[in-house]
mmCIF file of N, CA and C in Angstrom:
data_model
loop_
_atom_site.group_PDB
_atom_site.id
_atom_site.type_symbol
_atom_site.label_atom_id
_atom_site.label_comp_id
_atom_site.label_asym_id
_atom_site.label_seq_id
_atom_site.Cartn_x
_atom_site.Cartn_y
_atom_site.Cartn_z
ATOM 1 N N MET A 1 20.959 58.565 -31.158
ATOM 2 C CA MET A 1 20.309 57.953 -32.302
ATOM 3 C C MET A 1 19.469 56.760 -31.853
ATOM 4 N N SER A 2 18.428 56.550 -32.590
ATOM 5 C CA SER A 2 17.581 55.408 -32.273
ATOM 6 C C SER A 2 18.201 54.126 -32.821
ATOM 7 N N ALA A 3 17.688 53.021 -32.338
ATOM 8 C CA ALA A 3 18.195 51.722 -32.786
ATOM 9 C C ALA A 3 17.933 51.527 -34.276
ATOM 10 N N LYS A 4 16.800 52.022 -34.744
ATOM 11 C CA LYS A 4 16.458 51.894 -36.163
ATOM 12 C C LYS A 4 17.470 52.638 -37.035
ATOM 13 N N ALA A 5 17.800 53.860 -36.654
ATOM 14 C CA ALA A 5 18.756 54.659 -37.427
ATOM 15 C C ALA A 5 20.150 54.039 -37.393
ATOM 16 N N LEU A 6 20.537 53.514 -36.243
ATOM 17 C CA LEU A 6 21.845 52.872 -36.134
ATOM 18 C C LEU A 6 21.939 51.635 -37.029
ATOM 19 N N LEU A 7 20.883 50.845 -37.053
ATOM 20 C CA LEU A 7 20.883 49.650 -37.902
ATOM 21 C C LEU A 7 20.930 50.016 -39.382
ATOM 22 N N GLN A 8 20.190 51.064 -39.764
ATOM 23 C CA GLN A 8 20.213 51.488 -41.161
ATOM 24 C C GLN A 8 21.610 51.948 -41.560
ATOM 25 N N THR A 9 22.268 52.704 -40.690
ATOM 26 C CA THR A 9 23.627 53.164 -40.951
ATOM 27 C C THR A 9 24.580 51.984 -41.027
ATOM 28 N N TYR A 10 24.423 51.027 -40.133
ATOM 29 C CA TYR A 10 25.268 49.823 -40.115
ATOM 30 C C TYR A 10 25.138 49.058 -41.428
ATOM 31 N N ILE A 11 23.915 48.922 -41.916
ATOM 32 C CA ILE A 11 23.677 48.187 -43.159
ATOM 33 C C ILE A 11 24.297 48.919 -44.346
ATOM 34 N N ILE A 12 24.129 50.228 -44.405
ATOM 35 C CA ILE A 12 24.694 51.014 -45.505
ATOM 36 C C ILE A 12 26.214 50.915 -45.512
ATOM 37 N N GLN A 13 26.827 51.098 -44.357
ATOM 38 C CA GLN A 13 28.283 51.037 -44.275
ATOM 39 C C GLN A 13 28.800 49.629 -44.562
ATOM 40 N N GLY A 14 28.069 48.625 -44.127
ATOM 41 C CA GLY A 14 28.462 47.245 -44.386
ATOM 42 C C GLY A 14 28.450 46.916 -45.874
ATOM 43 N N LYS A 15 27.431 47.417 -46.576
ATOM 44 C CA LYS A 15 27.358 47.186 -48.017
ATOM 45 C C LYS A 15 28.507 47.877 -48.739
ATOM 46 N N GLU A 16 28.846 49.099 -48.312
ATOM 47 C CA GLU A 16 29.961 49.823 -48.928
ATOM 48 C C GLU A 16 31.282 49.091 -48.682
ATOM 49 N N TYR A 17 31.479 48.606 -47.458
ATOM 50 C CA TYR A 17 32.704 47.880 -47.116
ATOM 51 C C TYR A 17 32.803 46.586 -47.924
ATOM 52 N N LYS A 18 31.670 45.910 -48.098
ATOM 53 C CA LYS A 18 31.637 44.673 -48.875
ATOM 54 C C LYS A 18 32.021 44.947 -50.331
ATOM 55 N N LYS A 19 31.493 46.030 -50.906
ATOM 56 C CA LYS A 19 31.842 46.385 -52.285
ATOM 57 C C LYS A 19 33.334 46.649 -52.419
ATOM 58 N N MET A 20 33.902 47.357 -51.434
ATOM 59 C CA MET A 20 35.324 47.658 -51.470
ATOM 60 C C MET A 20 36.143 46.368 -51.417
ATOM 61 N N LEU A 21 35.770 45.445 -50.543
ATOM 62 C CA LEU A 21 36.492 44.179 -50.435
ATOM 63 C C LEU A 21 36.378 43.352 -51.712
ATOM 64 N N GLU A 22 35.211 43.392 -52.347
ATOM 65 C CA GLU A 22 35.038 42.637 -53.587
ATOM 66 C C GLU A 22 35.944 43.175 -54.691
ATOM 67 N N LYS A 23 36.187 44.487 -54.685
ATOM 68 C CA LYS A 23 37.062 45.083 -55.695
ATOM 69 C C LYS A 23 38.508 44.636 -55.521
ATOM 70 N N VAL A 24 38.960 44.452 -54.289
ATOM 71 C CA VAL A 24 40.365 44.111 -54.040
ATOM 72 C C VAL A 24 40.578 42.618 -53.789
ATOM 73 N N ASN A 25 39.559 41.821 -53.991
ATOM 74 C CA ASN A 25 39.625 40.377 -53.720
ATOM 75 C C ASN A 25 40.193 39.636 -54.930
ATOM 76 N N TYR A 26 41.468 39.898 -55.247
ATOM 77 C CA TYR A 26 42.086 39.302 -56.428
ATOM 78 C C TYR A 26 42.347 37.814 -56.246
ATOM 79 N N ASN A 27 43.016 37.437 -55.201
ATOM 80 C CA ASN A 27 43.418 36.044 -54.996
ATOM 81 C C ASN A 27 42.465 35.280 -54.085
ATOM 82 N N GLY A 28 41.350 35.879 -53.733
ATOM 83 C CA GLY A 28 40.396 35.223 -52.858
ATOM 84 C C GLY A 28 40.742 35.319 -51.389
ATOM 85 N N CYS A 29 41.658 36.224 -51.044
ATOM 86 C CA CYS A 29 42.095 36.313 -49.648
ATOM 87 C C CYS A 29 41.060 36.998 -48.752
ATOM 88 N N HIS A 30 40.083 37.701 -49.345
ATOM 89 C CA HIS A 30 39.069 38.377 -48.537
ATOM 90 C C HIS A 30 37.712 37.672 -48.600
ATOM 91 N N THR A 31 37.661 36.498 -49.166
ATOM 92 C CA THR A 31 36.402 35.789 -49.343
ATOM 93 C C THR A 31 35.736 35.476 -48.006
ATOM 94 N N ALA A 32 36.505 35.087 -47.018
ATOM 95 C CA ALA A 32 35.941 34.771 -45.698
ATOM 96 C C ALA A 32 35.338 36.020 -45.062
ATOM 97 N N LYS A 33 36.000 37.164 -45.208
ATOM 98 C CA LYS A 33 35.464 38.406 -44.655
ATOM 99 C C LYS A 33 34.157 38.782 -45.340
ATOM 100 N N ILE A 34 34.106 38.600 -46.649
ATOM 101 C CA ILE A 34 32.899 38.941 -47.404
ATOM 102 C C ILE A 34 31.731 38.066 -46.955
ATOM 103 N N LYS A 35 31.976 36.784 -46.742
ATOM 104 C CA LYS A 35 30.917 35.879 -46.273
ATOM 105 C C LYS A 35 30.444 36.268 -44.876
ATOM 106 N N ALA A 36 31.375 36.661 -44.007
ATOM 107 C CA ALA A 36 31.013 37.074 -42.653
ATOM 108 C C ALA A 36 30.178 38.349 -42.690
ATOM 109 N N ILE A 37 30.532 39.264 -43.566
ATOM 110 C CA ILE A 37 29.767 40.507 -43.701
ATOM 111 C C ILE A 37 28.362 40.194 -44.186
ATOM 112 N N ASP A 38 28.225 39.273 -45.146
ATOM 113 C CA ASP A 38 26.906 38.872 -45.635
ATOM 114 C C ASP A 38 26.031 38.356 -44.500
ATOM 115 N N LYS A 39 26.594 37.502 -43.656
ATOM 116 C CA LYS A 39 25.831 36.957 -42.528
ATOM 117 C C LYS A 39 25.390 38.065 -41.580
ATOM 118 N N LYS A 40 26.309 38.977 -41.260
ATOM 119 C CA LYS A 40 25.982 40.063 -40.341
ATOM 120 C C LYS A 40 24.929 40.991 -40.930
ATOM 121 N N LEU A 41 25.002 41.255 -42.229
ATOM 122 C CA LEU A 41 24.015 42.121 -42.869
ATOM 123 C C LEU A 41 22.639 41.467 -42.901
ATOM 124 N N LYS A 42 22.585 40.150 -43.087
ATOM 125 C CA LYS A 42 21.300 39.452 -43.065
ATOM 126 C C LYS A 42 20.664 39.541 -41.682
ATOM 127 N N ILE A 43 21.474 39.361 -40.651
ATOM 128 C CA ILE A 43 20.971 39.463 -39.277
ATOM 129 C C ILE A 43 20.479 40.876 -38.997
ATOM 130 N N ALA A 44 21.239 41.872 -39.447
ATOM 131 C CA ALA A 44 20.856 43.267 -39.226
ATOM 132 C C ALA A 44 19.566 43.598 -39.965
ATOM 133 N N ALA A 45 19.409 43.103 -41.183
ATOM 134 C CA ALA A 45 18.192 43.357 -41.949
ATOM 135 C C ALA A 45 16.982 42.719 -41.275
ATOM 136 N N LYS A 46 17.160 41.514 -40.755
ATOM 137 C CA LYS A 46 16.066 40.832 -40.062
ATOM 138 C C LYS A 46 15.673 41.601 -38.798
ATOM 139 N N THR A 47 16.662 42.084 -38.070
ATOM 140 C CA THR A 47 16.404 42.857 -36.856
ATOM 141 C C THR A 47 15.700 44.163 -37.190
ATOM 142 N N LEU A 48 16.109 44.802 -38.282
ATOM 143 C CA LEU A 48 15.489 46.057 -38.700
ATOM 144 C C LEU A 48 14.024 45.843 -39.053
ATOM 145 N N LYS A 49 13.705 44.727 -39.715
ATOM 146 C CA LYS A 49 12.314 44.424 -40.042
ATOM 147 C C LYS A 49 11.489 44.239 -38.776
ATOM 148 N N GLN A 50 12.072 43.613 -37.753
ATOM 149 C CA GLN A 50 11.356 43.409 -36.501
ATOM 150 C C GLN A 50 11.102 44.736 -35.797
ATOM 151 N N ILE A 51 12.057 45.654 -35.881
ATOM 152 C CA ILE A 51 11.894 46.965 -35.243
ATOM 153 C C ILE A 51 10.818 47.777 -35.953
ATOM 154 N N LYS A 52 10.740 47.678 -37.279
ATOM 155 C CA LYS A 52 9.772 48.452 -38.054
ATOM 156 C C LYS A 52 8.338 48.041 -37.761
ATOM 157 N N LYS A 53 8.118 46.788 -37.342
ATOM 158 C CA LYS A 53 6.755 46.302 -37.078
ATOM 159 C C LYS A 53 6.152 46.952 -35.900
#
């Protein structure tokens, strides 16, 4: 697979994982994981934009 396809898959799976964590985040115990996923997804999106150019 190309780097572009891998990044797109990573972003899709990351968003799905984030949604799942948000559903089970009753007491706020997964809040740190959700924030870390947000940071990683932002970096991946920025990298994907650079590859597309």
